[in-house]
PDB file of C-alpha atoms in Angstrom:
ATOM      1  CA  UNK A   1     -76.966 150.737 -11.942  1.00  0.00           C
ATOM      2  CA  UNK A   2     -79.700 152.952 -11.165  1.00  0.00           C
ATOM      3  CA  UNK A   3     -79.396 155.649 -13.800  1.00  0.00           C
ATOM      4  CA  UNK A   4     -77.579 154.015 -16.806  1.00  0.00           C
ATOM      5  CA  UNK A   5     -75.611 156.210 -18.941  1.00  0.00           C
ATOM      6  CA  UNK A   6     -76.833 156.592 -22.720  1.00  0.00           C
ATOM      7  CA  UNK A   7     -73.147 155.658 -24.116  1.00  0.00           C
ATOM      8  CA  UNK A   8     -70.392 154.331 -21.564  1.00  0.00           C
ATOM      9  CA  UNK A   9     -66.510 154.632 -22.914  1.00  0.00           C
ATOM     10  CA  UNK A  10     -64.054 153.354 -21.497  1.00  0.00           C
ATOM     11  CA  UNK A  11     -60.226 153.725 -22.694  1.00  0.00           C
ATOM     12  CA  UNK A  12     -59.068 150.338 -22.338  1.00  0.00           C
ATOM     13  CA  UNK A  13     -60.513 147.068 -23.934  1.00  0.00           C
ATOM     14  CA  UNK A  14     -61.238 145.131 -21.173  1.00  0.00           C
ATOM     15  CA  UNK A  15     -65.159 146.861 -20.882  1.00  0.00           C
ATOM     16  CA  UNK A  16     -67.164 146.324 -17.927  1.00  0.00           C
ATOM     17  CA  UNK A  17     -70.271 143.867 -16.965  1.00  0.00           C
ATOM     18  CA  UNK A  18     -72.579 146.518 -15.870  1.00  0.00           C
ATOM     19  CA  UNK A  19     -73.329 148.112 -19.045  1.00  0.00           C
ATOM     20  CA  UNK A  20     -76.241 145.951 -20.662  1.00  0.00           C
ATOM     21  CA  UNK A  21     -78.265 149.113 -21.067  1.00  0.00           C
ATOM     22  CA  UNK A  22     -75.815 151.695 -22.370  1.00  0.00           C
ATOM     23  CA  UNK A  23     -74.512 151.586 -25.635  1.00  0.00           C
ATOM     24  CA  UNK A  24     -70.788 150.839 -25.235  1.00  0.00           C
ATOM     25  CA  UNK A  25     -67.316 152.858 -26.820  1.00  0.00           C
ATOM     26  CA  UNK A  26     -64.141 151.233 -25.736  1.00  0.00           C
ATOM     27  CA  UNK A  27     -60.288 151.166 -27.546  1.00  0.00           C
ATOM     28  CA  UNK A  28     -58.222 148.379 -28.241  1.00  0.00           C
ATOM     29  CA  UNK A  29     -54.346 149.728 -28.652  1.00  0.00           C
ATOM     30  CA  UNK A  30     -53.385 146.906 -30.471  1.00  0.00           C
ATOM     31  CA  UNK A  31     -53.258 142.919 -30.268  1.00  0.00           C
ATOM     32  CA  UNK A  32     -49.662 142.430 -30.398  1.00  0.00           C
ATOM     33  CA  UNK A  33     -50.713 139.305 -27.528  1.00  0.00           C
ATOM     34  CA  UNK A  34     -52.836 137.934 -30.713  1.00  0.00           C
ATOM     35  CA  UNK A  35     -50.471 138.348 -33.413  1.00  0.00           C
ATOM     36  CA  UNK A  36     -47.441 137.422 -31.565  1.00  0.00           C
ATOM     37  CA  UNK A  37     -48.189 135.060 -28.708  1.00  0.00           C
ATOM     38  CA  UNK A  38     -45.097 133.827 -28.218  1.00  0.00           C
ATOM     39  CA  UNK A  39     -44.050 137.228 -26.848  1.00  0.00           C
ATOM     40  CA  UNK A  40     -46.819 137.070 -23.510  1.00  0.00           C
ATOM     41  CA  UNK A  41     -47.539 134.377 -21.023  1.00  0.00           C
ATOM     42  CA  UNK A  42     -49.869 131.996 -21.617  1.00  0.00           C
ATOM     43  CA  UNK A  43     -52.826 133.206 -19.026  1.00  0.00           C
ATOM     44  CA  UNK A  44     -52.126 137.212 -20.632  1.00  0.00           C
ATOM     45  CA  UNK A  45     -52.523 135.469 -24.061  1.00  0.00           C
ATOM     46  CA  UNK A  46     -56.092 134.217 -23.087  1.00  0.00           C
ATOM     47  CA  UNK A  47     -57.229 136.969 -21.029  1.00  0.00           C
ATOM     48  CA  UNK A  48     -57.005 139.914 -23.909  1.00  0.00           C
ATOM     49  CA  UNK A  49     -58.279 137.260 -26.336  1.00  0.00           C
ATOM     50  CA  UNK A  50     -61.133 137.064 -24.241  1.00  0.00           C
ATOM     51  CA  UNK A  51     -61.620 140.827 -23.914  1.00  0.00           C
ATOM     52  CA  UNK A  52     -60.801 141.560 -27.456  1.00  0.00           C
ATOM     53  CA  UNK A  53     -63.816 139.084 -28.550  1.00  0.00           C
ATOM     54  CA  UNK A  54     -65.751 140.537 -25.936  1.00  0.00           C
ATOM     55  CA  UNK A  55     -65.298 143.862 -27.319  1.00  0.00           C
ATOM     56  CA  UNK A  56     -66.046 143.058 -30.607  1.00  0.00           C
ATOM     57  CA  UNK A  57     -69.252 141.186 -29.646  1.00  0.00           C
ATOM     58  CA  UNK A  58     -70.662 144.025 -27.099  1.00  0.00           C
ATOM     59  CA  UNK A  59     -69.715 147.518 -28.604  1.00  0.00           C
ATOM     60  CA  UNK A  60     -70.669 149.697 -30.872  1.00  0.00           C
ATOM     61  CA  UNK A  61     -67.969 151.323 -32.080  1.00  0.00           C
ATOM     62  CA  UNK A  62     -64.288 150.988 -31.425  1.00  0.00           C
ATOM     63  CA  UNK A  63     -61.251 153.211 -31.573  1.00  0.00           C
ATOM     64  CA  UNK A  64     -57.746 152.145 -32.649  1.00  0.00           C
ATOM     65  CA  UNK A  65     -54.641 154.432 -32.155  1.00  0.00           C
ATOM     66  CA  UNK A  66     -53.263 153.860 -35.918  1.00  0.00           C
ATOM     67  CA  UNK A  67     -54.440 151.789 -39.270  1.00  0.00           C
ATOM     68  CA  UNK A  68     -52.021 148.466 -38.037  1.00  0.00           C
ATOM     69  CA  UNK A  69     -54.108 147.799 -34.867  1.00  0.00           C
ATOM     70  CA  UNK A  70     -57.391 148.356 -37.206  1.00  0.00           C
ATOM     71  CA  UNK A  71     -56.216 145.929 -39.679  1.00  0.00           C
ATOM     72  CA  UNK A  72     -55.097 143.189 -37.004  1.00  0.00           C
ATOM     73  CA  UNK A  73     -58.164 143.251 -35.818  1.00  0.00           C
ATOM     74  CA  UNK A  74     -60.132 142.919 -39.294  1.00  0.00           C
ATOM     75  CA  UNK A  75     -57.538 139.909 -39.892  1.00  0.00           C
ATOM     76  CA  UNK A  76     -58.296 138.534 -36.399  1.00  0.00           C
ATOM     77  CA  UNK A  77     -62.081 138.985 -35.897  1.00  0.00           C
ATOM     78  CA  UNK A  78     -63.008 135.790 -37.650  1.00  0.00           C
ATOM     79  CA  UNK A  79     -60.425 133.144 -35.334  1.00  0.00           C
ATOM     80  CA  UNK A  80     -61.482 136.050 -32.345  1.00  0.00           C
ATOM     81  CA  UNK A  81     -65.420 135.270 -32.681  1.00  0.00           C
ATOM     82  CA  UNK A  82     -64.748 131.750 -33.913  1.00  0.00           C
ATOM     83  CA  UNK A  83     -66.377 131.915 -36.972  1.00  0.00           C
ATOM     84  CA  UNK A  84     -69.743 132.736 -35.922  1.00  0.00           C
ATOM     85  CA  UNK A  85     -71.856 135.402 -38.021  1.00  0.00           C
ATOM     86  CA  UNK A  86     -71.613 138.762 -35.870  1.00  0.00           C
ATOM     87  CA  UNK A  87     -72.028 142.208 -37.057  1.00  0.00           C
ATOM     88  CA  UNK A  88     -68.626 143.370 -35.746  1.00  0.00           C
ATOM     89  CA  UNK A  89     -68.365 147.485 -34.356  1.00  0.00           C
ATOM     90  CA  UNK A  90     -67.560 150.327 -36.406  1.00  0.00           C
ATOM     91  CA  UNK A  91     -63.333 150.697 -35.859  1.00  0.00           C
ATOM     92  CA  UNK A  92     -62.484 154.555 -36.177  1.00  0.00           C
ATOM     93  CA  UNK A  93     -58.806 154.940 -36.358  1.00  0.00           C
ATOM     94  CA  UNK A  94     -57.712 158.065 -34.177  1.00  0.00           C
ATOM     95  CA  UNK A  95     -53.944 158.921 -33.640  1.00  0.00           C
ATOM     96  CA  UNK A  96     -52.864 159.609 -30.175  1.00  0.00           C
ATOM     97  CA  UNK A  97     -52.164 163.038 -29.346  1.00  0.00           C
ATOM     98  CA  UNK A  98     -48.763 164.045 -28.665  1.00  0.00           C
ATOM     99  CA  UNK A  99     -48.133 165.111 -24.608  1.00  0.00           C
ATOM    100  CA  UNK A 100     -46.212 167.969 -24.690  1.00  0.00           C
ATOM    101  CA  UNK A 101     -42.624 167.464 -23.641  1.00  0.00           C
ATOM    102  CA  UNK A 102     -42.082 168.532 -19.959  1.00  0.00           C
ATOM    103  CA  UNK A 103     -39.730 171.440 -19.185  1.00  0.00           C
ATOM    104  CA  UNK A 104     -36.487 171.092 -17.887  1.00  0.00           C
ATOM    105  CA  UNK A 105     -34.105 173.594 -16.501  1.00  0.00           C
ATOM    106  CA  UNK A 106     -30.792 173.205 -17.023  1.00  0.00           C
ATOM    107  CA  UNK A 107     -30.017 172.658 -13.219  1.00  0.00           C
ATOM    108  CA  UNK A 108     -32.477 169.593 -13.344  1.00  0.00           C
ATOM    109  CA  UNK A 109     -30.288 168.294 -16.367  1.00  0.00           C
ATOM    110  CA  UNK A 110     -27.321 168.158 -14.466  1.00  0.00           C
ATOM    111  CA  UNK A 111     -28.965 166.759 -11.292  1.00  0.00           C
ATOM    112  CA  UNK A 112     -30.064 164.185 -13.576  1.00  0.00           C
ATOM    113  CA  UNK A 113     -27.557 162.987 -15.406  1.00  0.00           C
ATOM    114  CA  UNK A 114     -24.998 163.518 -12.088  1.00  0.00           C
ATOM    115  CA  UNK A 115     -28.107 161.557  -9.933  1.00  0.00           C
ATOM    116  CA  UNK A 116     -27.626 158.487 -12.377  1.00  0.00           C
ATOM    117  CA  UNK A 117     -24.029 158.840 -13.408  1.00  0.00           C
ATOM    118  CA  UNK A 118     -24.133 160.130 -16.760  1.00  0.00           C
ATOM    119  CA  UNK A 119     -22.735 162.312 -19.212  1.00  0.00           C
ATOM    120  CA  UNK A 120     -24.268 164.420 -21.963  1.00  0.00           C
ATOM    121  CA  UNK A 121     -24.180 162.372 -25.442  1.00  0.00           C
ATOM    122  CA  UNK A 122     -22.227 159.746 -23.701  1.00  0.00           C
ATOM    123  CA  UNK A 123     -25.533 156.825 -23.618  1.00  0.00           C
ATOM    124  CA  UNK A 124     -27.931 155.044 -25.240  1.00  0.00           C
ATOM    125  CA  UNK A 125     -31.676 155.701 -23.991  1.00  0.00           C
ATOM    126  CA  UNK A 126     -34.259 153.058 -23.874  1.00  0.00           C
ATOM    127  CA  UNK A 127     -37.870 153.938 -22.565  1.00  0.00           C
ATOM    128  CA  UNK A 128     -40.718 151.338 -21.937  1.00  0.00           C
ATOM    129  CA  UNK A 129     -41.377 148.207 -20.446  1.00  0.00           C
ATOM    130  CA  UNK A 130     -38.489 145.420 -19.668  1.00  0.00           C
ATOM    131  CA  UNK A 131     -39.835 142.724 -21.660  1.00  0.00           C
ATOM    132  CA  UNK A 132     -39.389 140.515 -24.293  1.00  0.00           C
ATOM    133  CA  UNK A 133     -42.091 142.106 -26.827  1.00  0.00           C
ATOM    134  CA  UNK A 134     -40.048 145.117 -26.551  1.00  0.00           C
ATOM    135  CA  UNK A 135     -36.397 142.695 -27.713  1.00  0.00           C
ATOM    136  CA  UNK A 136     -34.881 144.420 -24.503  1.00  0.00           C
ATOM    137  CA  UNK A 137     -32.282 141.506 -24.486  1.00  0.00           C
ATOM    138  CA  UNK A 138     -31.227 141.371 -27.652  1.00  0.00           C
ATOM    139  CA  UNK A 139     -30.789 145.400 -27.024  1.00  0.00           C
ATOM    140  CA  UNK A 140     -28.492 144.993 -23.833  1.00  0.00           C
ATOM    141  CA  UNK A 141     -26.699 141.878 -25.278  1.00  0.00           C
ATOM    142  CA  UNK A 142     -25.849 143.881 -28.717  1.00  0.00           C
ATOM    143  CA  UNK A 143     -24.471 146.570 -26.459  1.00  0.00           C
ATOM    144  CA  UNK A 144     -22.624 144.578 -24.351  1.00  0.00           C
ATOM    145  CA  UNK A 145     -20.798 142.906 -27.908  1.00  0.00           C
ATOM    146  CA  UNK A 146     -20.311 146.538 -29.368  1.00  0.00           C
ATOM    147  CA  UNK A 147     -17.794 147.065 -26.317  1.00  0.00           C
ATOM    148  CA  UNK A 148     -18.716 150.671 -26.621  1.00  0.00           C
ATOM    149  CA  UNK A 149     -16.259 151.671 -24.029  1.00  0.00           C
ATOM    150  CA  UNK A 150     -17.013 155.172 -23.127  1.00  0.00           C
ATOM    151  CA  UNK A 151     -21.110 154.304 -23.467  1.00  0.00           C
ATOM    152  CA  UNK A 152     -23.466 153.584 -21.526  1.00  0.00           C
ATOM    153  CA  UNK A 153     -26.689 152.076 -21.971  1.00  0.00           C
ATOM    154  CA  UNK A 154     -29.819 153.515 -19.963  1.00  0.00           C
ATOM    155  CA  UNK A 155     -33.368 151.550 -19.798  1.00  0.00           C
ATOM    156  CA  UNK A 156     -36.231 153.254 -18.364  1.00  0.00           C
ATOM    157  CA  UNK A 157     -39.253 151.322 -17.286  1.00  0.00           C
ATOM    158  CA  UNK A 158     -40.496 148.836 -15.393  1.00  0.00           C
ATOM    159  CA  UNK A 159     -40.279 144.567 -15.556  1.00  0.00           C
ATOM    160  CA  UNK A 160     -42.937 143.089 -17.680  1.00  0.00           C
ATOM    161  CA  UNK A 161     -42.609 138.742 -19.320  1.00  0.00           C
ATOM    162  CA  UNK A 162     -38.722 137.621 -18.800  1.00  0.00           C
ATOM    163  CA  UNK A 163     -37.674 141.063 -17.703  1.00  0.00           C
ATOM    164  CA  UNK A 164     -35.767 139.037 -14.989  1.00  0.00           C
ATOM    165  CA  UNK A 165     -33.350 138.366 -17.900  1.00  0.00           C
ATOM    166  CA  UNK A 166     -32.506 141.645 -18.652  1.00  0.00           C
ATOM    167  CA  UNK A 167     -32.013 142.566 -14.699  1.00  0.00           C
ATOM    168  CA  UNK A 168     -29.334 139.694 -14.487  1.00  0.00           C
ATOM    169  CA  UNK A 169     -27.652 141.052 -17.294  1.00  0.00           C
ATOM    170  CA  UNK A 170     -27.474 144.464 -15.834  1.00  0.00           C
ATOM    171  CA  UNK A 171     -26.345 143.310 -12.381  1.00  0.00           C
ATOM    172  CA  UNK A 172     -23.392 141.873 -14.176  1.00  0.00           C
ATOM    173  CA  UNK A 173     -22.604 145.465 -15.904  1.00  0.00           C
ATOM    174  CA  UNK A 174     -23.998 148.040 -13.675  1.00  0.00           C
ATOM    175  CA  UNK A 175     -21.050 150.553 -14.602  1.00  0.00           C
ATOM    176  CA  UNK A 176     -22.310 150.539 -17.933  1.00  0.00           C
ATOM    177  CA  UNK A 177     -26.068 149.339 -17.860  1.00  0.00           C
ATOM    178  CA  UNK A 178     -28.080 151.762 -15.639  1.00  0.00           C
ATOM    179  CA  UNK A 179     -31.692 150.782 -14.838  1.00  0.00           C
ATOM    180  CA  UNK A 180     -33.623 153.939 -13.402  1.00  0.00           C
ATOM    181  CA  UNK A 181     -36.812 152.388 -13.243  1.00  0.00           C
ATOM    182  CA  UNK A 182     -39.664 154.498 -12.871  1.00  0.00           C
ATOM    183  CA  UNK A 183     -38.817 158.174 -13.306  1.00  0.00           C
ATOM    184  CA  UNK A 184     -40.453 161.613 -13.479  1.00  0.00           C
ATOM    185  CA  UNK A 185     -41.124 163.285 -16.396  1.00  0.00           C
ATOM    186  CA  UNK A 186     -38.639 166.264 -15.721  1.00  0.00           C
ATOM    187  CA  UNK A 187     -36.160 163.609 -15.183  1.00  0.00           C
ATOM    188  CA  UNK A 188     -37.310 161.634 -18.153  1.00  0.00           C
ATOM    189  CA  UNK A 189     -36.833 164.811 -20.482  1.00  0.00           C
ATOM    190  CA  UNK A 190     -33.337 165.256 -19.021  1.00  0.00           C
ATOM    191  CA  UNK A 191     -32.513 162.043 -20.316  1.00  0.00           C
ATOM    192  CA  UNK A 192     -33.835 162.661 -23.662  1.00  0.00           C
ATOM    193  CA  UNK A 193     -31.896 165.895 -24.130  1.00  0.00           C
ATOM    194  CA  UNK A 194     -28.736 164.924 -23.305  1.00  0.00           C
ATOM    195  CA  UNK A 195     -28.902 160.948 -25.275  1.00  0.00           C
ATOM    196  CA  UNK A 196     -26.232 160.084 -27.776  1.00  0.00           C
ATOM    197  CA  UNK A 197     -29.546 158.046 -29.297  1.00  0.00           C
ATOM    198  CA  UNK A 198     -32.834 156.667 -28.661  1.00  0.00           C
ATOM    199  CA  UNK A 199     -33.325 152.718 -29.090  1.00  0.00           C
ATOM    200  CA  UNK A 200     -36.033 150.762 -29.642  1.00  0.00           C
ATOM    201  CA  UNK A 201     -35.697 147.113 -31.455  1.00  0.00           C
ATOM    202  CA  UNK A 202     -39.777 146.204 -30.008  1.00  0.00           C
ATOM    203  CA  UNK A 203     -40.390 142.811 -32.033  1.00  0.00           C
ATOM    204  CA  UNK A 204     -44.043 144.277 -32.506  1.00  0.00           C
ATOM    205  CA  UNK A 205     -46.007 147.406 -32.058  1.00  0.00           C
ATOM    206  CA  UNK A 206     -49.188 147.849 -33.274  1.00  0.00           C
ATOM    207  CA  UNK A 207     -49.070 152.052 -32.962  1.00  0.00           C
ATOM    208  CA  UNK A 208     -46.042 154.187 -33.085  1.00  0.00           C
ATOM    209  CA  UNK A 209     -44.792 156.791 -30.489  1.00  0.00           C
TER     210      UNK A 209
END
């Protein structure tokens, strides 16, 4: 680089090579692949173990989006830098701020709802990845043995680590199991209006909404 910055950030923990002469600012969201391995394929498992350490060697200071992720990572910095004497970063702890909820007409509400088959307080609303970190299975499955007979259940977001599971599931019930997939945000604020309930059984989460 021809005219290094003074201090680089970068929002994600995975910092780049090219910054041997800036001073270095980077976040790490949490280490749920750390503290629950089981929950991420093997090769994810040693890739953000490999950037976390990095990150921890190379920065200078760190931000974490709540106190949890700050104290995984005081827990975790010894196995992360196996036990070698390193001064670790300064971790500031600063809460994400809140988006502001989109708009939504009431005409977009009931092209919403009508688009995906819906009715107003008549399903469950999931939103986030299809994976097993987030328990997405047992979700479905505990729906499916409630026979909640004039629900449905709605899950918004995309496949992530045996997300195929939950699909197969859903092809089975697609009267009652309706999987948008990526949506807008006018559509996704539709959705939240009109819920009976919001679910969200995630096995781990190392910040909060």
């Amino acid at each position: 680089m021809i005219n290094p910055p003074t201090i680089f950030f970068t929002p994600g923990h995975e910092i780049p090579f090219f910054h041997r002469t800036s001073k270095m600012v980077t976040t790490i969201h949490d280490i749920a692949s750390l503290v629950q391995p089981g929950l991420y394929p093997e090769g994810e498992q040693g890739r953000h173990k490999w950037a976390v350490a990095r990150a921890l060697r190379e920065a200078s200071l760190l931000f974490t989006p709540s106190q949890a992720t700050k104290e995984d990572l005081i827990e975790k910095t010894p196995e992360l830098l196996n036990g070698r004497s390193h001064k670790s970063p300064e971790l500031i702890v600063t809460e994400l701020a809140a988006i502001p909820a989109a708009k939504v007409t009431a005409s977009k509400i009931k092209q919403t709802l009508k688009k995906m088959g819906l009715k107003p307080s008549k399903y469950l609303l999931y939103v986030g990845r299809i994976e097993e970190k987030k328990n997405v299975e047992f979700l479905v499955q505990a729906f499916l043995d409630g026979e909640f007979e004039d629900l449905k259940l709605v899950l918004v977001g995309k496949p992530g680590f045996n997300g195929e599971r939950v699909e197969s599931l859903a092809a089975e019930h697609s009267e009652n199991i309706i999987m948008p997939g990526f949506i807008s945000d006018e559509e996704l604020a539709a959705l939240y209006k009109q819920a009976l309930a919001f679910t969200f059984p995630s096995h781990y989460e190392g910040f909060g909404m």
